[in-house]
Short mmCIF file of N, CA, C and O in Angstrom, two decimals:
data_model
loop_
_atom_site.label_atom_id
_atom_site.label_comp_id
_atom_site.label_asym_id
_atom_site.label_seq_id
_atom_site.Cartn_x
_atom_site.Cartn_y
_atom_site.Cartn_z
N UNK A 1 -16.74 -17.07 29.64
CA UNK A 1 -16.06 -17.92 28.99
C UNK A 1 -15.97 -17.11 27.38
O UNK A 1 -17.03 -16.73 26.69
N UNK A 2 -14.63 -17.12 26.83
CA UNK A 2 -14.68 -16.61 25.26
C UNK A 2 -14.80 -17.75 24.44
O UNK A 2 -14.10 -18.94 24.73
N UNK A 3 -15.45 -17.27 23.43
CA UNK A 3 -15.74 -18.48 22.36
C UNK A 3 -15.40 -17.87 21.05
O UNK A 3 -15.83 -16.55 20.99
N UNK A 4 -15.30 -18.66 20.12
CA UNK A 4 -15.04 -18.30 18.51
C UNK A 4 -16.26 -18.48 17.96
O UNK A 4 -16.94 -19.34 18.20
N UNK A 5 -16.86 -17.47 17.47
CA UNK A 5 -18.05 -17.74 16.58
C UNK A 5 -18.05 -17.47 14.96
O UNK A 5 -17.14 -16.93 14.81
N UNK A 6 -18.98 -17.90 14.42
CA UNK A 6 -18.94 -18.02 12.82
C UNK A 6 -19.21 -16.49 12.46
O UNK A 6 -18.64 -15.84 11.45
N UNK A 7 -20.14 -15.59 13.20
CA UNK A 7 -20.50 -14.10 12.67
C UNK A 7 -19.76 -12.97 13.42
O UNK A 7 -19.88 -11.99 12.75
N UNK A 8 -19.46 -13.45 14.50
CA UNK A 8 -19.03 -12.04 15.37
C UNK A 8 -17.69 -12.31 15.87
O UNK A 8 -17.21 -11.36 17.02
N UNK A 9 -16.95 -13.08 15.46
CA UNK A 9 -15.27 -13.46 16.23
C UNK A 9 -15.59 -14.02 17.30
O UNK A 9 -16.39 -14.76 17.86
N UNK A 10 -14.52 -13.42 18.34
CA UNK A 10 -14.52 -13.83 19.82
C UNK A 10 -15.66 -12.99 20.48
O UNK A 10 -15.62 -11.82 20.23
N UNK A 11 -16.49 -13.85 21.20
CA UNK A 11 -17.36 -13.26 22.26
C UNK A 11 -17.30 -13.95 23.56
O UNK A 11 -16.82 -14.87 23.60
N UNK A 12 -17.58 -13.21 24.44
CA UNK A 12 -17.91 -13.62 26.05
C UNK A 12 -19.20 -14.21 26.22
O UNK A 12 -20.08 -13.34 25.73
N UNK A 13 -19.39 -15.17 26.68
CA UNK A 13 -20.52 -16.05 27.00
C UNK A 13 -20.71 -16.59 28.35
O UNK A 13 -19.50 -17.05 28.68
N UNK A 14 -21.64 -16.21 29.20
CA UNK A 14 -21.82 -16.65 30.57
C UNK A 14 -22.05 -18.30 30.56
O UNK A 14 -22.54 -18.79 29.39
N UNK A 15 -21.51 -18.81 31.80
CA UNK A 15 -21.75 -20.32 31.97
C UNK A 15 -23.33 -20.62 31.89
O UNK A 15 -23.46 -21.73 31.11
N UNK A 16 -24.02 -19.96 31.96
CA UNK A 16 -25.38 -20.07 31.97
C UNK A 16 -26.14 -20.38 30.60
O UNK A 16 -27.11 -20.67 30.26
N UNK A 17 -25.49 -19.91 29.51
CA UNK A 17 -25.71 -19.83 28.03
C UNK A 17 -25.10 -21.11 27.48
O UNK A 17 -25.08 -20.94 26.12
N UNK A 18 -24.16 -21.52 28.27
CA UNK A 18 -23.64 -23.13 27.55
C UNK A 18 -24.70 -24.16 27.52
O UNK A 18 -25.12 -24.24 28.65
N UNK A 19 -24.88 -24.81 26.78
CA UNK A 19 -25.93 -25.92 26.60
C UNK A 19 -25.27 -27.36 26.00
O UNK A 19 -24.13 -27.09 25.33
N UNK A 20 -25.59 -28.41 26.49
CA UNK A 20 -25.02 -29.64 26.15
C UNK A 20 -26.21 -30.31 25.26
O UNK A 20 -27.28 -30.42 25.75
N UNK A 21 -25.87 -30.85 24.15
CA UNK A 21 -26.90 -31.56 23.37
C UNK A 21 -26.54 -33.17 23.43
O UNK A 21 -25.59 -33.22 22.17
N UNK A 22 -26.70 -33.95 24.22
CA UNK A 22 -25.99 -35.47 24.26
C UNK A 22 -26.09 -36.09 22.91
O UNK A 22 -25.01 -36.75 22.45
N UNK A 23 -27.17 -35.99 22.13
CA UNK A 23 -27.62 -36.81 21.15
C UNK A 23 -27.16 -35.80 19.73
O UNK A 23 -27.57 -36.27 18.62
N UNK A 24 -26.94 -34.70 20.13
CA UNK A 24 -26.75 -33.73 18.70
C UNK A 24 -27.78 -33.24 18.12
O UNK A 24 -29.25 -33.69 18.36
N UNK A 25 -27.64 -32.55 17.30
CA UNK A 25 -29.00 -32.02 16.33
C UNK A 25 -28.95 -33.11 14.96
O UNK A 25 -28.13 -33.73 14.76
N UNK A 26 -30.28 -33.20 14.64
CA UNK A 26 -30.21 -34.28 13.43
C UNK A 26 -29.31 -33.55 12.40
O UNK A 26 -29.44 -32.45 11.89
N UNK A 27 -28.57 -34.64 11.69
CA UNK A 27 -27.49 -34.32 10.73
C UNK A 27 -26.33 -33.89 11.23
O UNK A 27 -25.55 -33.77 10.72
N UNK A 28 -26.08 -33.32 12.49
CA UNK A 28 -25.32 -33.01 13.18
C UNK A 28 -24.74 -33.73 14.55
O UNK A 28 -24.45 -33.12 15.48
N UNK A 29 -25.18 -34.65 14.83
CA UNK A 29 -24.91 -35.75 16.15
C UNK A 29 -23.65 -35.60 16.67
O UNK A 29 -23.63 -35.63 17.60
N UNK A 30 -22.51 -35.46 15.79
CA UNK A 30 -21.18 -35.50 16.49
C UNK A 30 -20.76 -33.77 17.14
O UNK A 30 -19.85 -33.93 17.85
N UNK A 31 -21.88 -32.92 17.22
CA UNK A 31 -21.42 -31.63 17.66
C UNK A 31 -22.52 -31.80 19.10
O UNK A 31 -23.76 -31.57 18.79
N UNK A 32 -21.86 -31.57 20.11
CA UNK A 32 -22.79 -31.48 21.28
C UNK A 32 -22.56 -30.51 22.19
O UNK A 32 -23.73 -30.34 23.22
N UNK A 33 -21.64 -29.74 22.16
CA UNK A 33 -21.25 -28.52 22.77
C UNK A 33 -21.62 -27.21 22.32
O UNK A 33 -21.08 -27.10 21.06
N UNK A 34 -22.85 -26.34 22.75
CA UNK A 34 -22.94 -25.16 22.17
C UNK A 34 -23.21 -23.94 22.93
O UNK A 34 -23.38 -24.19 24.25
N UNK A 35 -23.12 -22.69 22.66
CA UNK A 35 -23.64 -21.38 23.35
C UNK A 35 -24.67 -20.72 22.78
O UNK A 35 -24.74 -20.96 21.32
N UNK A 36 -25.51 -20.17 23.65
CA UNK A 36 -26.51 -19.51 23.01
C UNK A 36 -26.00 -18.06 23.15
O UNK A 36 -25.41 -17.40 24.15
N UNK A 37 -25.79 -17.47 21.84
CA UNK A 37 -25.23 -16.18 21.85
C UNK A 37 -26.10 -15.26 21.01
O UNK A 37 -26.88 -15.50 20.33
N UNK A 38 -26.62 -14.06 21.60
CA UNK A 38 -27.45 -13.08 21.09
C UNK A 38 -26.84 -12.63 19.58
O UNK A 38 -25.70 -12.20 19.32
N UNK A 39 -28.01 -12.40 18.85
CA UNK A 39 -27.89 -12.24 17.70
C UNK A 39 -27.81 -10.62 17.19
O UNK A 39 -28.45 -10.09 18.31
N UNK A 40 -27.27 -10.01 16.33
CA UNK A 40 -27.47 -8.70 16.10
C UNK A 40 -29.01 -8.64 15.60
O UNK A 40 -29.32 -7.20 15.22
N UNK A 41 -29.99 -8.98 15.44
CA UNK A 41 -31.10 -9.26 14.86
C UNK A 41 -31.96 -9.77 15.73
O UNK A 41 -32.50 -10.80 15.82
N UNK A 42 -32.45 -8.84 17.02
CA UNK A 42 -33.39 -9.45 17.99
C UNK A 42 -34.67 -10.00 17.25
O UNK A 42 -35.33 -9.02 16.28
N UNK A 43 -35.28 -10.78 17.49
CA UNK A 43 -35.31 -11.50 18.81
C UNK A 43 -34.54 -12.87 18.78
O UNK A 43 -34.51 -13.72 19.22
N UNK A 44 -33.51 -12.96 17.47
CA UNK A 44 -33.08 -14.38 17.03
C UNK A 44 -31.89 -14.30 18.03
O UNK A 44 -31.27 -13.28 18.40
N UNK A 45 -31.49 -15.47 18.04
CA UNK A 45 -30.07 -16.02 18.68
C UNK A 45 -29.44 -17.11 18.01
O UNK A 45 -29.85 -17.30 16.92
N UNK A 46 -27.99 -17.12 18.24
CA UNK A 46 -27.09 -18.03 17.62
C UNK A 46 -27.25 -19.15 18.55
O UNK A 46 -26.82 -19.21 19.70
N UNK A 47 -27.37 -20.58 17.84
CA UNK A 47 -26.91 -21.51 18.44
C UNK A 47 -25.42 -21.96 18.33
O UNK A 47 -25.33 -22.36 16.88
N UNK A 48 -24.42 -21.58 18.65
CA UNK A 48 -23.09 -21.76 18.24
C UNK A 48 -22.36 -22.87 18.89
O UNK A 48 -22.11 -23.06 20.05
N UNK A 49 -21.63 -23.79 17.99
CA UNK A 49 -20.91 -24.76 18.43
C UNK A 49 -19.80 -24.44 19.04
O UNK A 49 -19.09 -23.53 18.39
N UNK A 50 -19.34 -25.26 20.21
CA UNK A 50 -17.86 -24.71 20.63
C UNK A 50 -17.09 -25.79 19.95
O UNK A 50 -15.90 -25.60 20.52
N UNK A 51 -17.17 -26.43 19.15
CA UNK A 51 -16.27 -27.42 18.57
C UNK A 51 -16.07 -27.13 17.03
O UNK A 51 -14.94 -27.72 16.65
N UNK A 52 -16.74 -26.54 16.84
CA UNK A 52 -16.62 -25.84 15.31
C UNK A 52 -17.05 -24.75 15.11
O UNK A 52 -18.34 -24.38 15.07
N UNK A 53 -16.29 -23.58 15.05
CA UNK A 53 -16.71 -22.22 14.95
C UNK A 53 -17.48 -21.71 13.88
O UNK A 53 -18.15 -20.84 13.57
N UNK A 54 -17.53 -22.56 12.52
CA UNK A 54 -18.15 -22.27 11.44
C UNK A 54 -19.57 -22.77 11.50
O UNK A 54 -20.28 -22.78 10.64
N UNK A 55 -19.91 -23.91 12.60
CA UNK A 55 -21.26 -24.43 12.70
C UNK A 55 -21.89 -23.67 13.83
O UNK A 55 -21.90 -23.49 14.88
N UNK A 56 -23.17 -22.99 12.88
CA UNK A 56 -24.07 -22.09 13.96
C UNK A 56 -25.30 -22.17 13.30
O UNK A 56 -25.31 -22.20 12.44
N UNK A 57 -26.49 -21.99 14.07
CA UNK A 57 -27.79 -22.20 13.71
C UNK A 57 -28.48 -20.96 14.47
O UNK A 57 -28.21 -20.74 15.56
N UNK A 58 -29.33 -20.17 13.48
CA UNK A 58 -30.23 -19.23 14.04
C UNK A 58 -31.32 -19.62 14.78
O UNK A 58 -31.96 -20.68 14.25
N UNK A 59 -31.88 -19.18 15.90
CA UNK A 59 -33.03 -19.71 16.55
C UNK A 59 -34.06 -18.72 16.78
O UNK A 59 -33.66 -17.43 16.75
N UNK A 60 -35.14 -18.92 17.28
CA UNK A 60 -36.10 -18.06 17.63
C UNK A 60 -37.38 -18.67 18.54
O UNK A 60 -37.32 -20.07 18.33
N UNK A 61 -37.76 -18.08 19.40
CA UNK A 61 -38.82 -18.37 20.36
C UNK A 61 -40.05 -18.63 19.63
O UNK A 61 -40.68 -17.66 18.90
N UNK A 62 -40.47 -19.94 19.43
CA UNK A 62 -41.82 -19.96 18.29
C UNK A 62 -42.96 -19.32 18.75
O UNK A 62 -43.95 -18.91 18.11
N UNK A 63 -42.94 -18.91 20.13
CA UNK A 63 -44.33 -18.42 20.69
C UNK A 63 -44.42 -16.95 20.27
O UNK A 63 -45.00 -16.38 20.52
N UNK A 64 -43.09 -16.53 19.91
CA UNK A 64 -43.38 -14.92 19.46
C UNK A 64 -43.85 -14.81 18.24
O UNK A 64 -44.19 -13.73 17.54
N UNK A 65 -43.97 -16.21 17.29
CA UNK A 65 -44.50 -16.36 16.02
C UNK A 65 -45.97 -16.62 15.94
O UNK A 65 -46.88 -16.23 14.89
N UNK A 66 -46.08 -17.73 16.88
CA UNK A 66 -47.60 -18.19 16.69
C UNK A 66 -47.88 -18.55 18.46
O UNK A 66 -47.36 -19.33 19.31
N UNK A 67 -48.78 -17.74 18.72
CA UNK A 67 -49.35 -17.68 19.86
C UNK A 67 -49.87 -19.29 20.55
O UNK A 67 -49.83 -19.82 21.83
N UNK A 68 -50.33 -19.96 19.44
CA UNK A 68 -51.28 -21.02 19.82
C UNK A 68 -49.97 -22.27 19.68
O UNK A 68 -50.59 -23.56 19.71
N UNK A 69 -48.60 -22.24 19.25
CA UNK A 69 -47.78 -23.14 19.25
C UNK A 69 -47.79 -24.34 20.66
O UNK A 69 -47.94 -23.48 21.54
N UNK A 70 -47.50 -25.46 20.32
CA UNK A 70 -47.62 -26.40 21.08
C UNK A 70 -46.68 -27.67 20.81
O UNK A 70 -46.48 -28.19 19.89
N UNK A 71 -45.65 -27.62 21.56
CA UNK A 71 -44.61 -28.53 21.76
C UNK A 71 -45.13 -29.85 22.73
O UNK A 71 -44.31 -29.87 23.64
N UNK A 72 -45.87 -30.58 22.06
CA UNK A 72 -46.34 -31.61 22.95
C UNK A 72 -45.50 -32.77 23.02
O UNK A 72 -45.14 -33.54 22.08
N UNK A 73 -44.50 -33.00 24.18
CA UNK A 73 -43.53 -34.30 24.07
C UNK A 73 -43.53 -34.79 25.31
O UNK A 73 -43.89 -34.65 26.37
N UNK A 74 -43.78 -36.33 24.86
CA UNK A 74 -43.75 -37.16 25.88
C UNK A 74 -42.82 -37.08 27.06
O UNK A 74 -41.62 -36.71 26.88
N UNK A 75 -43.48 -37.42 28.39
CA UNK A 75 -42.49 -37.24 29.65
C UNK A 75 -41.36 -37.85 29.76
O UNK A 75 -40.39 -37.55 30.24
N UNK A 76 -41.51 -39.06 29.02
CA UNK A 76 -40.18 -40.03 29.00
C UNK A 76 -39.26 -39.63 28.20
O UNK A 76 -38.07 -39.55 28.60
N UNK A 77 -39.66 -38.85 27.05
CA UNK A 77 -38.65 -38.16 26.27
C UNK A 77 -37.99 -37.07 26.95
O UNK A 77 -36.77 -36.86 26.97
N UNK A 78 -38.51 -35.92 27.73
CA UNK A 78 -38.28 -35.11 28.45
C UNK A 78 -37.13 -35.44 29.63
O UNK A 78 -36.56 -34.70 29.97
N UNK A 79 -37.45 -36.88 29.86
CA UNK A 79 -36.53 -37.15 31.42
C UNK A 79 -35.38 -37.38 30.87
O UNK A 79 -34.44 -37.47 31.43
N UNK A 80 -35.06 -37.81 29.41
CA UNK A 80 -33.53 -38.10 28.85
C UNK A 80 -32.65 -36.74 29.35
O UNK A 80 -31.60 -36.87 29.37
N UNK A 81 -33.26 -35.54 29.54
CA UNK A 81 -32.80 -34.34 29.64
C UNK A 81 -33.18 -33.51 31.00
O UNK A 81 -32.50 -32.62 31.43
N UNK A 82 -33.65 -34.55 31.91
CA UNK A 82 -34.00 -34.17 33.34
C UNK A 82 -35.01 -33.37 33.72
O UNK A 82 -35.27 -32.70 34.52
N UNK A 83 -36.09 -33.16 32.49
CA UNK A 83 -37.09 -32.15 33.06
C UNK A 83 -38.16 -32.90 33.69
O UNK A 83 -38.62 -34.18 33.82
N UNK A 84 -38.56 -32.35 34.80
CA UNK A 84 -39.62 -32.79 35.93
C UNK A 84 -40.36 -31.99 35.77
O UNK A 84 -41.68 -32.30 36.30
N UNK A 85 -40.41 -30.57 35.67
CA UNK A 85 -41.26 -29.38 35.93
C UNK A 85 -41.39 -28.72 34.61
O UNK A 85 -40.29 -28.18 33.97
N UNK A 86 -42.46 -28.65 33.91
CA UNK A 86 -42.75 -27.75 32.67
C UNK A 86 -42.03 -26.40 32.69
O UNK A 86 -41.47 -25.91 32.07
N UNK A 87 -42.05 -26.06 34.00
CA UNK A 87 -41.51 -24.47 34.35
C UNK A 87 -39.74 -24.31 34.03
O UNK A 87 -39.35 -23.28 33.66
N UNK A 88 -39.46 -25.53 33.85
CA UNK A 88 -37.89 -25.55 33.47
C UNK A 88 -37.52 -25.89 32.04
O UNK A 88 -36.40 -25.89 31.76
N UNK A 89 -38.47 -25.38 31.35
CA UNK A 89 -38.60 -26.08 29.79
C UNK A 89 -38.25 -24.60 29.01
O UNK A 89 -39.22 -23.76 29.25
N UNK A 90 -37.52 -24.65 28.19
CA UNK A 90 -37.24 -23.49 27.15
C UNK A 90 -37.15 -23.94 25.89
O UNK A 90 -36.80 -25.14 25.58
N UNK A 91 -38.22 -23.43 24.80
CA UNK A 91 -38.25 -23.75 23.71
C UNK A 91 -37.81 -23.03 22.46
O UNK A 91 -38.25 -21.95 22.65
N UNK A 92 -37.14 -23.59 21.82
CA UNK A 92 -36.54 -22.58 20.38
C UNK A 92 -36.62 -23.31 19.27
O UNK A 92 -36.76 -24.65 19.20
N UNK A 93 -36.83 -22.90 18.10
CA UNK A 93 -36.76 -23.63 17.06
C UNK A 93 -35.70 -22.82 15.89
O UNK A 93 -35.50 -21.50 15.89
N UNK A 94 -35.29 -23.56 14.95
CA UNK A 94 -34.28 -23.59 14.07
C UNK A 94 -34.59 -22.50 13.24
O UNK A 94 -35.85 -23.06 12.46
N UNK A 95 -34.28 -21.42 12.75
CA UNK A 95 -34.60 -20.53 11.60
C UNK A 95 -33.55 -20.87 10.39
O UNK A 95 -32.17 -21.07 10.57
N UNK A 96 -34.42 -20.87 9.17
CA UNK A 96 -33.64 -20.91 7.90
C UNK A 96 -33.87 -19.73 7.18
O UNK A 96 -35.06 -19.27 6.78
N UNK A 97 -32.74 -18.81 6.73
CA UNK A 97 -32.73 -17.89 5.71
C UNK A 97 -32.29 -18.22 4.35
O UNK A 97 -30.90 -18.36 4.46
N UNK A 98 -32.91 -18.72 3.49
CA UNK A 98 -32.47 -19.18 2.22
C UNK A 98 -31.63 -18.27 1.45
O UNK A 98 -31.84 -16.81 1.63
N UNK A 99 -30.68 -18.63 0.84
CA UNK A 99 -29.54 -17.73 0.13
C UNK A 99 -30.21 -17.36 -0.94
O UNK A 99 -29.96 -16.04 -1.76
N UNK A 100 -31.44 -17.77 -1.79
CA UNK A 100 -31.86 -17.39 -3.04
C UNK A 100 -32.96 -16.25 -2.71
O UNK A 100 -33.78 -15.92 -3.79
N UNK A 101 -33.27 -15.97 -1.27
CA UNK A 101 -34.20 -14.67 -0.99
C UNK A 101 -35.60 -15.26 -0.78
O UNK A 101 -36.71 -14.38 -0.68
N UNK A 102 -35.57 -16.63 -0.93
CA UNK A 102 -37.19 -17.07 -0.18
C UNK A 102 -37.45 -17.05 0.90
O UNK A 102 -36.74 -16.18 1.74
N UNK A 103 -38.30 -17.48 1.34
CA UNK A 103 -39.06 -17.37 2.61
C UNK A 103 -38.18 -17.58 3.71
O UNK A 103 -37.60 -18.57 3.83
N UNK A 104 -38.11 -16.63 4.79
CA UNK A 104 -37.55 -17.06 6.44
C UNK A 104 -38.43 -17.73 6.84
O UNK A 104 -39.44 -17.77 7.01
N UNK A 105 -37.99 -19.15 7.19
CA UNK A 105 -38.76 -20.28 7.84
C UNK A 105 -38.34 -20.66 9.45
O UNK A 105 -36.99 -20.38 9.68
N UNK A 106 -39.16 -21.29 10.08
CA UNK A 106 -38.78 -21.78 11.25
C UNK A 106 -39.30 -23.19 11.32
O UNK A 106 -40.08 -23.58 10.82
N UNK A 107 -38.31 -24.21 11.98
CA UNK A 107 -38.61 -25.72 11.95
C UNK A 107 -39.36 -25.94 13.08
O UNK A 107 -38.88 -26.15 14.34
N UNK A 108 -40.58 -25.72 13.07
CA UNK A 108 -41.51 -25.90 14.07
C UNK A 108 -41.78 -27.48 14.34
O UNK A 108 -42.55 -27.76 15.46
N UNK A 109 -41.25 -28.14 13.58
CA UNK A 109 -41.78 -29.62 13.80
C UNK A 109 -40.43 -30.30 14.58
O UNK A 109 -40.79 -31.44 15.29
N UNK A 110 -39.39 -29.83 14.85
CA UNK A 110 -38.13 -30.14 15.42
C UNK A 110 -37.60 -29.05 16.23
O UNK A 110 -36.68 -28.63 16.25
N UNK A 111 -38.44 -28.69 17.25
CA UNK A 111 -38.01 -27.61 18.33
C UNK A 111 -36.68 -28.37 19.11
O UNK A 111 -36.40 -29.41 19.37
N UNK A 112 -36.02 -27.32 19.58
CA UNK A 112 -34.88 -27.74 20.59
C UNK A 112 -35.74 -27.37 21.73
O UNK A 112 -36.30 -26.46 22.36
N UNK A 113 -35.78 -28.10 22.80
CA UNK A 113 -36.22 -28.25 24.14
C UNK A 113 -34.94 -28.38 25.28
O UNK A 113 -34.01 -29.20 25.27
N UNK A 114 -35.04 -27.30 25.53
CA UNK A 114 -33.80 -26.76 26.78
C UNK A 114 -34.04 -26.96 28.14
O UNK A 114 -35.18 -26.35 28.52
N UNK A 115 -33.37 -27.58 29.06
CA UNK A 115 -33.57 -27.90 30.24
C UNK A 115 -32.78 -26.58 31.16
O UNK A 115 -31.56 -26.45 31.27
N UNK A 116 -33.56 -25.46 31.74
CA UNK A 116 -33.16 -24.32 32.04
C UNK A 116 -32.11 -24.45 33.36
O UNK A 116 -31.27 -23.58 33.49
N UNK A 117 -32.37 -25.92 34.21
CA UNK A 117 -31.65 -25.93 35.21
C UNK A 117 -30.31 -26.45 34.97
O UNK A 117 -29.16 -26.06 35.58
N UNK A 118 -30.46 -27.38 34.33
CA UNK A 118 -29.11 -28.29 33.87
C UNK A 118 -28.30 -27.71 32.65
O UNK A 118 -27.28 -28.37 32.37
N UNK A 119 -28.79 -26.88 31.78
CA UNK A 119 -28.78 -26.84 30.56
C UNK A 119 -28.32 -27.88 29.55
O UNK A 119 -27.38 -27.66 28.43
N UNK A 120 -29.00 -29.13 29.60
CA UNK A 120 -29.25 -30.03 28.82
C UNK A 120 -30.19 -29.68 27.78
O UNK A 120 -31.15 -29.05 27.93
N UNK A 121 -30.06 -30.11 26.40
CA UNK A 121 -30.74 -29.90 25.32
C UNK A 121 -31.29 -31.09 24.52
O UNK A 121 -30.37 -32.04 24.42
N UNK A 122 -32.26 -31.14 23.96
CA UNK A 122 -32.55 -32.25 22.96
C UNK A 122 -33.33 -31.67 21.62
O UNK A 122 -33.87 -30.47 22.01
N UNK A 123 -33.25 -32.15 20.56
CA UNK A 123 -34.28 -31.77 19.67
C UNK A 123 -35.17 -32.78 19.33
O UNK A 123 -34.98 -33.95 19.39
N UNK A 124 -36.41 -32.39 19.52
CA UNK A 124 -37.65 -33.31 19.69
C UNK A 124 -38.24 -33.22 18.06
O UNK A 124 -38.11 -32.44 17.21
N UNK A 125 -38.99 -34.25 17.90
CA UNK A 125 -39.54 -34.13 16.51
C UNK A 125 -41.15 -34.56 16.93
O UNK A 125 -41.67 -35.46 17.67
N UNK A 126 -42.02 -33.49 16.44
CA UNK A 126 -43.46 -33.58 16.86
C UNK A 126 -43.92 -34.50 16.03
O UNK A 126 -44.27 -34.18 14.62
N UNK A 127 -44.80 -35.50 16.50
CA UNK A 127 -45.62 -36.29 15.59
C UNK A 127 -47.04 -35.44 15.15
O UNK A 127 -47.35 -34.70 15.60
N UNK A 128 -47.52 -36.06 13.86
CA UNK A 128 -48.45 -35.32 13.28
C UNK A 128 -48.41 -34.39 12.25
O UNK A 128 -46.95 -34.05 12.00
N UNK A 129 -49.05 -33.86 11.65
CA UNK A 129 -48.82 -32.88 10.32
C UNK A 129 -49.25 -31.63 10.63
O UNK A 129 -49.48 -30.73 10.04
N UNK A 130 -49.46 -31.12 12.06
CA UNK A 130 -49.78 -30.10 12.31
C UNK A 130 -48.69 -28.72 12.08
O UNK A 130 -49.32 -27.78 11.60
N UNK A 131 -47.58 -29.34 12.26
CA UNK A 131 -46.43 -28.33 12.10
C UNK A 131 -45.37 -28.77 10.79
O UNK A 131 -45.52 -29.75 10.76
N UNK A 132 -45.01 -27.91 10.29
CA UNK A 132 -43.97 -28.17 9.32
C UNK A 132 -42.52 -27.83 9.59
O UNK A 132 -42.27 -27.06 10.73
N UNK A 133 -41.69 -28.35 8.94
CA UNK A 133 -39.92 -27.82 9.05
C UNK A 133 -39.81 -26.31 8.54
O UNK A 133 -38.65 -25.86 8.67
N UNK A 134 -40.69 -25.86 7.85
CA UNK A 134 -40.59 -24.85 7.14
C UNK A 134 -41.78 -23.95 7.26
O UNK A 134 -42.59 -23.52 6.38
N UNK A 135 -42.03 -23.50 8.67
CA UNK A 135 -43.22 -22.47 8.86
C UNK A 135 -42.74 -20.86 8.72
O UNK A 135 -41.75 -20.71 9.11
N UNK A 136 -43.51 -20.57 7.60
CA UNK A 136 -43.11 -19.04 7.23
C UNK A 136 -43.04 -18.13 8.08
O UNK A 136 -44.41 -17.91 8.67
N UNK A 137 -42.02 -17.46 8.61
CA UNK A 137 -42.14 -16.61 10.01
C UNK A 137 -42.83 -15.29 9.61
O UNK A 137 -43.95 -15.03 10.26
N UNK A 138 -42.62 -14.51 8.36
CA UNK A 138 -43.43 -13.37 8.13
C UNK A 138 -44.70 -13.69 7.87
O UNK A 138 -45.75 -12.78 8.56
N UNK A 139 -45.18 -14.59 7.17
CA UNK A 139 -46.63 -14.69 7.21
C UNK A 139 -47.36 -15.08 8.39
O UNK A 139 -48.20 -14.36 8.52
N UNK A 140 -46.72 -15.83 9.47
CA UNK A 140 -47.08 -16.00 10.76
C UNK A 140 -47.34 -14.78 11.39
O UNK A 140 -48.44 -14.37 12.04
N UNK A 141 -46.24 -14.00 11.26
CA UNK A 141 -46.42 -12.68 12.04
C UNK A 141 -47.55 -11.83 11.47
O UNK A 141 -48.07 -10.92 12.16
N UNK A 142 -47.41 -11.67 10.01
CA UNK A 142 -48.71 -10.86 9.49
C UNK A 142 -50.06 -11.50 9.92
O UNK A 142 -51.05 -10.74 10.35
N UNK A 143 -50.37 -12.89 10.14
CA UNK A 143 -51.59 -13.26 10.62
C UNK A 143 -51.76 -12.94 11.93
O UNK A 143 -52.95 -12.56 12.58
N UNK A 144 -50.77 -12.93 12.98
CA UNK A 144 -50.74 -12.68 14.29
C UNK A 144 -51.07 -11.24 14.34
O UNK A 144 -51.90 -10.70 15.05
N UNK A 145 -50.60 -10.45 13.68
CA UNK A 145 -50.70 -8.74 13.51
C UNK A 145 -52.25 -8.64 13.33
O UNK A 145 -53.00 -7.74 14.10
N UNK A 146 -52.78 -9.56 12.38
CA UNK A 146 -54.34 -9.23 12.04
C UNK A 146 -55.43 -9.89 12.97
O UNK A 146 -56.53 -9.47 12.78
N UNK A 147 -54.93 -10.71 14.07
CA UNK A 147 -56.07 -10.87 14.79
C UNK A 147 -56.20 -9.86 15.90
O UNK A 147 -55.68 -8.99 16.38
#
C-alpha cells in the first residue's frame, strides 16, 4: 500500500505494518489509522497517520533502552485489542526530540501495545511512579553500557 508520510513523501508499506488504534492516542483521539514506517535513524520507527500526512510520531522499543522495563497492564485492558497470549504483544514507546536541543526522551509511562496478530493497538497508562513520560534515552543507554 502506498502512503503519504510527513518526512519521506510517498512510501510503500506492507499490510502487516498497518495498525488501528480504536481509541486513538492521548490528545489525538480522532486519528485511528496508522502505519509503522522504518525511520532513517535505526532503531527508531515512524508511527505515520494514514488520515493526516503531517501527523507522525517517532517510536522506539523500550527494551532496547532499559532491559528491566515492565509494562504491566491488566488483562481486561489487553482484551480490548484481543490480546490472549503475551507472545502476541509488541511494545513501543513514543520518542520526543525537543527543538531546543534538550534531552531526547521516551514516554515509558504511556507505551503503545500492539496485537501482532490482528494489528490493533492501544496506548496504555502505567500506574505508579516507576516510569515517567520523559525517560532520557541517552542517559539510559549510558547506564546500560556501564553494566
